[in-house]
Tab-separated table of C-alpha atoms and ligand atoms in Angstrom:
chain	number	residue	atom	x	y	z
A	16	MET	CA	94.144	111.587	70.007
A	17	ASN	CA	96.872	112.126	67.208
A	18	SER	CA	95.246	113.038	63.975
A	19	ASN	CA	97.932	110.625	62.160
A	20	PHE	CA	97.448	107.291	63.481
A	21	ASN	CA	94.870	106.400	64.078
A	22	THR	CA	94.442	102.369	63.807
A	23	ILE	CA	95.527	100.248	65.589
A	24	CYS	CA	96.996	96.393	65.797
A	25	VAL	CA	97.965	95.216	69.083
A	26	ILE	CA	99.948	91.711	69.236
A	27	GLY	CA	99.560	88.740	72.225
A	28	LEU	CA	96.105	90.382	74.335
A	29	GLY	CA	96.981	88.966	78.276
A	30	TYR	CA	97.867	91.077	80.732
A	31	ILE	CA	99.657	93.912	78.840
A	32	GLY	CA	98.000	93.872	75.162
A	33	LEU	CA	94.854	93.335	76.530
A	34	PRO	CA	94.427	96.398	78.294
A	35	THR	CA	96.698	98.879	76.471
A	36	ALA	CA	94.075	97.602	73.214
A	37	SER	CA	91.179	98.428	75.872
A	38	LEU	CA	92.161	101.238	77.240
A	39	LEU	CA	93.798	103.226	73.205
A	40	GLY	CA	89.728	101.809	71.948
A	41	THR	CA	87.569	103.691	74.705
A	42	LYS	CA	89.946	106.530	73.718
A	43	GLY	CA	88.740	106.600	70.004
A	44	TYR	CA	91.946	104.599	68.355
A	45	ASN	CA	90.522	101.946	66.185
A	46	VAL	CA	91.789	98.974	67.570
A	47	THR	CA	92.234	95.231	66.426
A	48	GLY	CA	93.962	92.949	68.775
A	49	VAL	CA	95.474	89.350	67.752
A	50	ASP	CA	95.877	86.587	69.997
A	51	VAL	CA	96.103	83.400	68.729
A	52	SER	CA	94.290	81.533	71.584
A	53	PRO	CA	90.595	81.246	68.878
A	54	LYS	CA	88.840	80.766	72.243
A	55	VAL	CA	90.852	84.800	73.685
A	56	VAL	CA	89.690	86.092	70.365
A	57	ASP	CA	86.062	85.101	70.799
A	58	THR	CA	86.030	85.913	74.057
A	59	ILE	CA	86.318	89.835	73.804
A	60	ASN	CA	84.506	89.864	70.949
A	61	GLN	CA	81.687	89.028	73.303
A	62	GLY	CA	82.985	91.749	75.688
A	63	LYS	CA	84.037	89.562	77.710
A	64	ILE	CA	87.727	88.769	79.119
A	65	HIS	CA	89.619	86.149	80.416
A	66	ILE	CA	91.679	86.963	83.022
A	67	VAL	CA	91.518	88.983	85.956
A	68	GLU	CA	92.172	92.590	86.637
A	69	PRO	CA	90.004	94.999	88.429
A	70	ASP	CA	87.267	97.545	86.364
A	71	LEU	CA	89.515	95.854	83.095
A	72	ASP	CA	85.881	93.829	82.780
A	73	ILE	CA	84.267	97.121	82.159
A	74	LEU	CA	87.032	98.905	79.770
A	75	VAL	CA	86.593	96.029	77.517
A	76	LYS	CA	82.566	95.781	77.769
A	77	SER	CA	82.578	99.808	76.524
A	78	ALA	CA	85.805	99.888	73.984
A	79	VAL	CA	84.199	96.446	71.959
A	80	ASN	CA	80.483	97.916	72.391
A	81	SER	CA	81.351	101.235	70.864
A	82	GLY	CA	82.929	98.901	67.814
A	83	ASN	CA	86.528	100.780	68.236
A	84	LEU	CA	88.240	97.062	69.553
A	85	LYS	CA	88.030	94.230	68.084
A	86	ALA	CA	89.510	91.424	68.641
A	87	SER	CA	91.255	88.531	65.481
A	88	LEU	CA	93.349	85.271	65.055
A	89	GLU	CA	95.434	87.558	61.857
A	90	PRO	CA	97.440	91.016	62.334
A	91	VAL	CA	95.225	93.496	60.001
A	92	LYS	CA	96.705	97.023	58.237
A	93	ALA	CA	97.657	99.329	61.204
A	94	ASP	CA	98.700	102.995	61.705
A	95	VAL	CA	100.327	101.630	65.064
A	96	PHE	CA	101.800	98.771	65.498
A	97	ILE	CA	102.247	96.846	69.573
A	98	ILE	CA	104.026	93.937	70.510
A	99	ALA	CA	102.809	92.699	74.241
A	100	VAL	CA	104.425	89.244	74.050
A	101	PRO	CA	105.300	87.234	76.078
A	102	THR	CA	108.847	86.780	76.891
A	103	PRO	CA	109.361	83.846	79.326
A	104	PHE	CA	112.900	81.970	79.509
A	105	LYS	CA	113.871	78.464	78.466
A	106	GLU	CA	115.711	76.049	80.327
A	107	ASN	CA	118.987	77.458	82.041
A	108	ASN	CA	117.552	80.400	82.455
A	109	VAL	CA	117.984	81.488	78.396
A	110	PRO	CA	115.838	84.132	77.554
A	111	ASP	CA	113.010	83.144	75.302
A	112	LEU	CA	112.091	85.520	72.056
A	113	SER	CA	110.658	83.512	69.620
A	114	TYR	CA	107.559	85.007	70.281
A	115	VAL	CA	108.612	88.500	69.708
A	116	GLU	CA	110.277	87.294	66.656
A	117	GLN	CA	107.018	85.481	65.286
A	118	ALA	CA	105.553	88.074	66.071
A	119	SER	CA	107.402	90.504	63.629
A	120	LYS	CA	107.034	88.252	61.247
A	121	ALA	CA	103.548	88.208	61.211
A	122	ILE	CA	102.564	91.730	61.040
A	123	ALA	CA	105.718	92.357	58.375
A	124	PRO	CA	103.453	91.435	55.441
A	125	TYR	CA	101.276	94.933	57.214
A	126	ILE	CA	103.471	97.112	57.604
A	127	GLU	CA	103.302	100.195	55.643
A	128	PRO	CA	105.248	103.336	55.262
A	129	GLY	CA	104.855	105.705	57.795
A	130	ASN	CA	103.479	103.416	60.011
A	131	LEU	CA	104.906	102.574	63.925
A	132	VAL	CA	106.116	99.610	65.497
A	133	ILE	CA	106.585	99.753	68.936
A	134	LEU	CA	107.939	96.448	70.909
A	135	GLU	CA	105.926	96.886	74.337
A	136	SER	CA	107.668	93.032	76.103
A	137	THR	CA	110.373	92.632	78.588
A	138	SER	CA	112.934	91.906	76.490
A	139	PRO	CA	117.131	92.359	76.820
A	140	VAL	CA	118.847	94.327	75.844
A	141	GLY	CA	119.083	95.054	71.570
A	142	THR	CA	115.664	92.933	71.294
A	143	THR	CA	114.739	96.161	69.300
A	144	GLU	CA	117.458	96.161	66.858
A	145	ASP	CA	118.363	92.294	66.664
A	146	TYR	CA	115.050	91.233	66.744
A	147	VAL	CA	111.938	93.401	65.933
A	148	ALA	CA	113.728	96.239	63.497
A	149	ASN	CA	116.071	93.521	62.084
A	150	ILE	CA	113.161	91.113	60.814
A	151	LEU	CA	111.083	94.183	59.421
A	152	LYS	CA	114.123	94.578	57.652
A	153	GLU	CA	114.410	91.809	55.685
A	154	ALA	CA	111.054	91.845	55.131
A	155	GLY	CA	112.239	94.540	52.494
A	156	HIS	CA	111.148	98.006	55.442
A	157	ASP	CA	112.758	100.582	55.003
A	158	ILE	CA	113.345	100.540	58.851
A	159	ASP	CA	116.240	103.759	58.827
A	160	LYS	CA	113.091	106.264	56.670
A	161	ASP	CA	109.866	105.699	56.465
A	162	VAL	CA	108.667	102.655	59.699
A	163	PHE	CA	109.029	103.155	63.442
A	164	VAL	CA	110.992	101.378	64.795
A	165	ALA	CA	110.361	101.875	69.042
A	166	HIS	CA	110.803	99.999	72.116
A	167	CYS	CA	108.033	100.791	75.547
A	168	PRO	CA	108.601	98.597	78.294
A	169	GLU	CA	105.215	98.866	80.062
A	170	ARG	CA	105.519	99.171	83.608
A	171	VAL	CA	102.364	98.622	85.518
A	172	LEU	CA	102.241	96.631	88.986
A	173	PRO	CA	99.016	94.268	88.171
A	174	GLY	CA	95.150	94.907	90.214
A	175	ARG	CA	96.613	98.558	89.236
A	176	ILE	CA	96.816	98.200	85.050
A	177	LEU	CA	94.505	99.998	84.744
A	178	ILE	CA	95.895	103.185	86.675
A	179	GLU	CA	98.884	102.271	86.082
A	180	LEU	CA	98.458	101.937	82.241
A	181	VAL	CA	98.109	105.858	82.232
A	182	GLN	CA	99.877	107.809	84.836
A	183	ASN	CA	102.714	106.219	84.988
A	184	ASP	CA	106.095	107.801	83.761
A	185	ARG	CA	107.084	105.898	80.254
A	186	ILE	CA	110.135	105.323	78.412
A	187	VAL	CA	110.238	105.502	75.344
A	188	GLY	CA	113.452	104.508	73.407
A	189	GLY	CA	113.374	104.474	68.903
A	190	ILE	CA	115.993	102.540	67.310
A	191	ASN	CA	116.822	105.646	65.623
A	192	PRO	CA	116.313	109.851	67.049
A	193	LYS	CA	113.395	109.883	63.975
A	194	SER	CA	110.917	107.016	65.797
A	195	THR	CA	111.446	107.668	69.500
A	196	THR	CA	110.027	111.132	68.644
A	197	VAL	CA	107.095	109.289	66.906
A	198	ALA	CA	107.024	106.824	68.898
A	199	ALA	CA	107.061	109.759	72.881
A	200	ASN	CA	104.344	111.994	70.544
A	201	PHE	CA	102.401	109.611	70.062
A	202	TYR	CA	102.366	107.843	73.664
A	203	LYS	CA	101.957	111.115	75.054
A	204	GLU	CA	98.510	110.706	73.376
A	205	PHE	CA	96.839	108.677	76.497
A	206	VAL	CA	99.585	109.299	79.518
A	207	SER	CA	99.219	111.761	82.205
A	208	GLY	CA	102.888	110.364	83.240
A	209	GLN	CA	105.457	112.057	82.241
A	210	VAL	CA	107.549	110.577	78.740
A	211	LEU	CA	110.955	109.460	78.899
A	212	GLU	CA	113.430	109.532	75.096
A	213	THR	CA	116.173	107.001	74.944
A	214	ASP	CA	117.375	105.176	72.383
A	215	SER	CA	116.013	101.399	72.544
A	216	ARG	CA	118.687	99.705	73.881
A	217	THR	CA	119.059	101.488	77.417
A	218	ALA	CA	115.153	102.019	77.936
A	219	GLU	CA	115.526	98.056	77.431
A	220	LEU	CA	117.826	98.300	79.926
A	221	SER	CA	115.993	100.185	81.874
A	222	LYS	CA	113.480	97.757	82.572
A	223	LEU	CA	115.029	95.264	83.554
A	224	THR	CA	116.559	96.940	86.291
A	225	GLU	CA	113.870	98.718	87.821
A	226	ASN	CA	112.397	95.083	88.303
A	227	SER	CA	116.074	94.185	89.545
A	228	PHE	CA	116.048	96.599	91.392
A	229	ARG	CA	112.970	95.023	93.949
A	230	ASP	CA	114.617	91.214	93.401
A	231	VAL	CA	117.685	92.281	95.051
A	232	ASN	CA	115.666	94.788	97.326
A	233	ILE	CA	112.808	91.420	98.680
A	234	ALA	CA	116.464	88.824	98.345
A	235	PHE	CA	117.183	91.206	101.183
A	236	ALA	CA	114.170	90.916	103.188
A	237	ASN	CA	113.902	87.527	102.175
A	238	GLU	CA	117.455	86.360	103.788
A	239	LEU	CA	116.330	89.035	106.697
A	240	SER	CA	113.742	86.113	107.548
A	241	LEU	CA	116.139	82.989	107.620
A	242	ILE	CA	118.496	85.387	109.616
A	243	CYS	CA	115.499	86.457	112.040
A	244	ASP	CA	114.230	82.276	111.950
A	245	LYS	CA	117.862	80.930	113.424
A	246	GLU	CA	118.232	83.972	116.002
A	247	ASN	CA	114.228	83.412	116.973
A	248	ILE	CA	113.651	86.982	116.523
A	249	ASP	CA	110.435	88.051	114.858
A	250	VAL	CA	111.357	89.322	111.480
A	251	TRP	CA	107.837	91.481	110.414
A	252	SER	CA	108.868	93.230	113.653
A	253	LEU	CA	112.673	94.187	112.939
A	254	ILE	CA	111.454	94.848	109.246
A	255	SER	CA	109.137	97.304	110.839
A	256	LEU	CA	111.273	98.838	112.852
A	257	ALA	CA	114.793	99.683	110.937
A	258	ASN	CA	112.346	101.402	108.437
A	259	ARG	CA	111.977	103.354	110.624
A	260	HIS	CA	115.218	105.231	109.775
A	261	PRO	CA	114.819	107.680	107.041
A	262	ARG	CA	116.625	106.463	104.843
A	263	VAL	CA	116.240	102.854	104.891
A	264	ASN	CA	112.871	100.916	102.999
A	265	ILE	CA	113.111	97.289	103.525
A	266	LEU	CA	110.441	94.593	101.322
A	267	GLN	CA	108.421	92.569	102.652
A	268	PRO	CA	109.126	88.815	103.130
A	269	GLY	CA	107.546	86.133	101.777
A	270	PRO	CA	107.384	82.289	100.939
A	271	GLY	CA	109.807	83.386	97.714
A	272	VAL	CA	109.406	85.571	94.862
A	273	GLY	CA	106.622	84.192	91.768
A	274	GLY	CA	104.933	86.675	88.673
A	275	HIS	CA	106.584	86.678	84.982
A	276	CYS	CA	108.436	89.482	85.515
A	277	ILE	CA	110.054	90.509	89.236
A	278	ALA	CA	111.383	85.885	88.569
A	279	VAL	CA	111.996	86.257	85.721
A	280	ASP	CA	113.822	89.368	83.895
A	281	PRO	CA	117.401	89.624	86.167
A	282	TRP	CA	118.116	86.468	84.072
A	283	PHE	CA	118.275	88.089	81.110
A	284	ILE	CA	120.756	90.833	82.853
A	285	ILE	CA	122.773	87.861	84.036
A	286	ASP	CA	122.879	85.810	79.822
A	287	ARG	CA	123.859	88.385	78.685
A	288	ALA	CA	126.934	89.914	81.362
A	289	PRO	CA	127.123	86.734	83.322
A	290	GLU	CA	130.234	87.963	84.688
A	291	GLU	CA	129.602	91.005	85.569
A	292	ALA	CA	126.320	90.483	87.311
A	293	ARG	CA	127.040	88.992	90.683
A	294	LEU	CA	124.729	90.490	93.393
A	295	ILE	CA	121.854	89.851	90.819
A	296	LYS	CA	122.204	87.054	90.684
A	297	THR	CA	122.411	85.818	94.043
A	298	ALA	CA	119.767	88.119	94.910
A	299	ARG	CA	117.373	85.268	92.455
A	300	LEU	CA	119.813	82.048	93.870
A	301	VAL	CA	117.833	83.926	97.607
A	302	ASN	CA	114.649	84.402	96.472
A	303	ASP	CA	113.993	81.217	94.363
A	304	SER	CA	115.523	78.984	97.119
A	305	LYS	CA	112.861	80.414	99.779
A	306	PRO	CA	110.033	77.716	98.969
A	307	ASP	CA	112.720	74.475	99.781
A	308	TRP	CA	113.058	76.661	103.120
A	309	VAL	CA	109.214	77.210	103.572
A	310	ILE	CA	109.145	73.115	103.055
A	311	LYS	CA	111.904	72.703	105.245
A	312	LYS	CA	110.431	74.928	108.077
A	313	ILE	CA	105.863	72.666	107.572
A	314	VAL	CA	107.961	68.729	107.696
A	315	GLU	CA	109.179	69.511	110.477
A	316	LYS	CA	105.741	70.873	111.392
A	317	ALA	CA	103.844	68.298	110.230
A	318	GLU	CA	106.040	65.352	111.539
A	319	LYS	CA	104.481	65.940	114.646
A	320	PHE	CA	102.055	64.061	113.656
A	321	LYS	CA	100.792	61.205	112.031
A	322	LYS	CA	98.873	62.217	108.409
A	323	PRO	CA	98.205	65.629	109.179
A	324	THR	CA	95.975	67.433	106.665
A	325	ILE	CA	97.336	69.978	105.376
A	326	ALA	CA	95.807	74.351	104.865
A	327	CYS	CA	97.375	76.252	102.236
A	328	LEU	CA	96.532	79.620	102.289
A	329	GLY	CA	96.989	80.792	98.655
A	330	ILE	CA	98.301	80.077	95.782
A	331	ALA	CA	98.083	83.156	93.323
A	332	PHE	CA	102.165	85.142	92.716
A	333	LYS	CA	100.575	87.978	94.944
A	334	ALA	CA	97.637	89.582	96.955
A	335	ASP	CA	94.574	89.585	94.923
A	336	VAL	CA	95.343	88.336	91.723
A	337	ASP	CA	94.645	85.157	89.608
A	338	ASP	CA	97.351	84.867	88.015
A	339	LEU	CA	99.436	81.412	88.575
A	340	ARG	CA	103.112	81.823	86.713
A	341	GLU	CA	106.034	81.419	88.655
A	342	SER	CA	103.871	81.564	92.197
A	343	PRO	CA	106.710	79.946	94.767
A	344	SER	CA	103.409	78.815	96.563
A	345	VAL	CA	101.993	76.420	93.775
A	346	GLU	CA	105.912	75.508	93.811
A	347	ILE	CA	105.078	75.075	97.843
A	348	VAL	CA	101.843	73.045	97.279
A	349	SER	CA	103.494	70.620	94.306
A	350	LYS	CA	106.651	69.094	95.930
A	351	LEU	CA	104.630	68.677	99.300
A	352	GLN	CA	101.158	66.970	97.845
A	353	ALA	CA	105.203	64.521	96.358
A	354	LEU	CA	105.650	64.202	100.274
A	355	ASP	CA	103.149	62.501	101.047
A	356	ILE	CA	103.266	63.517	104.643
A	357	ALA	CA	99.708	64.816	104.299
A	358	ASP	CA	96.064	65.755	102.645
A	359	VAL	CA	97.052	68.765	101.385
A	360	ILE	CA	94.427	71.585	101.218
A	361	VAL	CA	93.989	74.015	98.386
A	362	CYS	CA	92.236	78.359	99.643
A	363	GLU	CA	92.721	79.517	96.624
A	364	PRO	CA	89.468	82.626	97.210
A	365	ASN	CA	90.710	84.848	93.570
A	366	ILE	CA	90.195	80.608	91.447
A	367	ASN	CA	87.516	77.734	90.894
A	368	GLU	CA	89.699	74.715	89.411
A	369	HIS	CA	92.552	73.610	89.718
A	370	SER	CA	93.864	70.229	87.946
A	371	LYS	CA	96.177	69.742	89.964
A	372	PHE	CA	95.039	70.823	93.646
A	373	GLU	CA	91.907	70.260	95.949
A	374	LEU	CA	90.661	73.326	96.222
A	375	SER	CA	88.570	74.834	99.622
A	376	THR	CA	86.171	77.250	100.497
A	377	LEU	CA	88.424	79.876	104.572
A	378	ASP	CA	85.173	77.919	106.052
A	379	ASN	CA	86.556	74.334	105.448
A	380	VAL	CA	90.126	74.688	106.136
A	381	LEU	CA	89.303	75.887	109.659
A	382	THR	CA	87.292	72.806	110.525
A	383	THR	CA	89.317	70.100	108.891
A	384	ALA	CA	93.057	71.212	109.150
A	385	ASP	CA	96.144	70.162	111.677
A	386	ILE	CA	98.403	73.361	110.170
A	387	ILE	CA	97.997	75.983	108.136
A	388	VAL	CA	100.235	77.925	106.015
A	389	VAL	CA	99.725	81.348	104.802
A	390	LEU	CA	101.674	81.801	101.306
A	391	VAL	CA	99.446	85.063	99.948
A	392	ASP	CA	98.285	88.114	101.791
A	393	HIS	CA	95.015	88.251	100.087
A	394	LYS	CA	91.667	90.404	101.548
A	395	GLU	CA	89.967	87.320	101.997
A	396	PHE	CA	92.858	85.966	104.044
A	397	LYS	CA	93.429	89.624	106.418
A	398	THR	CA	90.463	88.677	108.743
A	399	LEU	CA	92.586	85.853	110.990
A	400	THR	CA	94.015	86.644	114.094
A	401	ALA	CA	95.953	84.627	116.193
A	402	ALA	CA	93.203	84.544	118.719
A	403	LYS	CA	90.771	83.003	115.822
A	404	LEU	CA	93.553	79.981	114.664
A	405	SER	CA	94.819	79.248	118.519
A	406	GLU	CA	94.469	75.244	117.821
A	407	LYS	CA	96.643	75.489	114.293
A	408	ILE	CA	99.611	75.297	113.947
A	409	VAL	CA	101.297	77.609	111.268
A	410	ILE	CA	102.878	78.768	109.669
A	411	ASP	CA	102.639	82.720	108.407
A	412	THR	CA	104.953	83.847	105.525
A	413	ARG	CA	103.677	86.186	104.535
A	414	GLY	CA	103.105	87.980	108.606
A	415	ILE	CA	99.372	88.759	107.950
A	416	VAL	CA	98.347	86.642	111.164
A	417	LYS	CA	98.565	88.908	114.779
B	529	SAJ	N1	107.146	90.965	96.954
B	529	SAJ	C1	106.968	89.729	98.304
B	529	SAJ	N2	108.080	91.403	98.944
B	529	SAJ	C2	107.846	92.477	98.629
B	529	SAJ	C3	106.810	93.228	97.733
B	529	SAJ	C4	106.839	91.404	97.075
B	529	SAJ	O1	107.670	88.759	98.463
B	529	SAJ	O2	108.159	92.794	99.190
B	529	SAJ	C5	107.100	88.939	96.016
B	529	SAJ	C6	105.181	89.298	95.618
B	529	SAJ	O3	104.549	88.329	96.976
B	529	SAJ	C7	105.486	88.677	94.207
B	529	SAJ	C8	106.557	89.012	93.307
B	529	SAJ	O4	107.404	89.118	94.588
B	529	SAJ	O5	105.550	86.863	94.162
B	529	SAJ	C9	106.488	89.595	92.428
B	529	SAJ	O6	104.909	90.947	92.902
B	529	SAJ	P1	105.505	92.539	92.888
B	529	SAJ	O7	104.433	93.138	93.524
B	529	SAJ	O8	106.853	92.723	93.183
B	529	SAJ	O9	105.620	93.179	91.059
B	529	SAJ	P2	104.776	92.109	89.678
B	529	SAJ	O10	105.534	91.139	89.554
B	529	SAJ	O11	103.795	91.868	90.253
B	529	SAJ	O12	105.118	93.922	89.239
B	529	SAJ	C10	106.732	93.869	89.644
B	529	SAJ	C11	106.430	95.883	88.055
B	529	SAJ	N3	108.004	95.511	89.393
B	529	SAJ	C12	108.199	96.823	90.092
B	529	SAJ	O13	106.942	97.169	90.871
B	529	SAJ	C13	109.949	97.164	89.895
B	529	SAJ	C14	105.705	96.354	88.082
B	529	SAJ	O14	104.910	97.645	87.723
B	529	SAJ	C15	106.381	96.053	86.701
B	529	SAJ	O15	106.124	96.413	85.306
B	529	SAJ	C16	106.074	94.674	86.422
B	529	SAJ	O16	107.214	93.767	87.406
B	529	SAJ	C17	105.931	93.891	85.070
B	529	SAJ	O17	105.362	93.387	84.402
B	529	SAJ	O18	107.796	93.727	84.640
């Protein structure tokens, strides 16, 4: 623990803020986590969690029990402020920075000379300077001299958050060189990966670039799946064969790209450079069109029945998480329901209830379904085999049924 920085205030207790706050709590910092939801604040103060992530329950319990983590509806004075709020997009894929704006305004009255303010939320180029630093400046703080402001984008993979929070390399970019150094020294206290220093704008674009790289590569796999369907070739075999080339590493096709990161972040680049970001935009459109293609395939099969029971396996945005944000599977199930051509049932082992979908067990699905659509490669579904499903029509968007 850095002797200069003992107290931390984390704004936003979601998938990034809560793991970060509890990790810092167990490392001996005195942490206050702030969230707008009274329910979230109460849950955490009881040492419990409101999201699913391996081992997070143990970490939060231990940080709260040690007295090093408290949740609150209001910010408090601290040495370091970490902003980890959502940065979604609005209509027309325009970035919505209102949460960053609100968080910056909320902490401004608590900041004192010598404090460090870090924006971890994935943000368009310029956000750290134009929003966070500017708002603090307007509130009367001397951001050129005695308040340090930096961007350090989170890079953790849901499902591996606690490991990657510590082990991943981190990019730290300050609004000036002094801010970069102060922020980098802070991360070096608890990160075992390398802490790489740059400026805030490069740090912002690095994060967007990482997720756009993945989006473009998944779009390539998704496009291949359409080509293979037309050519009547198994896309999974094709990819595994092509990947035997020493310099080819194709990702896996699926029902589309979901989550709050990869399906969103490329738009932050496109919004600022629409003329230049042609490939990035096309990849987004390819991935976004995949759910409708899957629906078309399901409808073709359903037409052979009067009113079939269609079971959709998985509605989370990817394997072994409970996160439904931007999930292509949710889009597919919703649109299927709206078509009213079948009884649509859903099996999602990671959630207990859903306001719009009827949830079934896997056993029930295997008994009642005429058509089985594999949408997520959850571990529970990996036991399914073609032999086991021989009496069903199977549409496997993840290539797990062998
Ligand atoms: N997907 C495929 N095929 C693949 C890989 C993924 O269809 O071969 C789909 C998934 O099913 C899912 C979506 O892509 O719907 C995104 O999943 P993901 O596992 O690729 O990524 P996320 O969204 O869980 O996390 C990403 C990570 N970024 C990169 O790998 C470059 C993570 O490191 C970031 O911290 C995170 O975004 C974030 O918060 O930005």
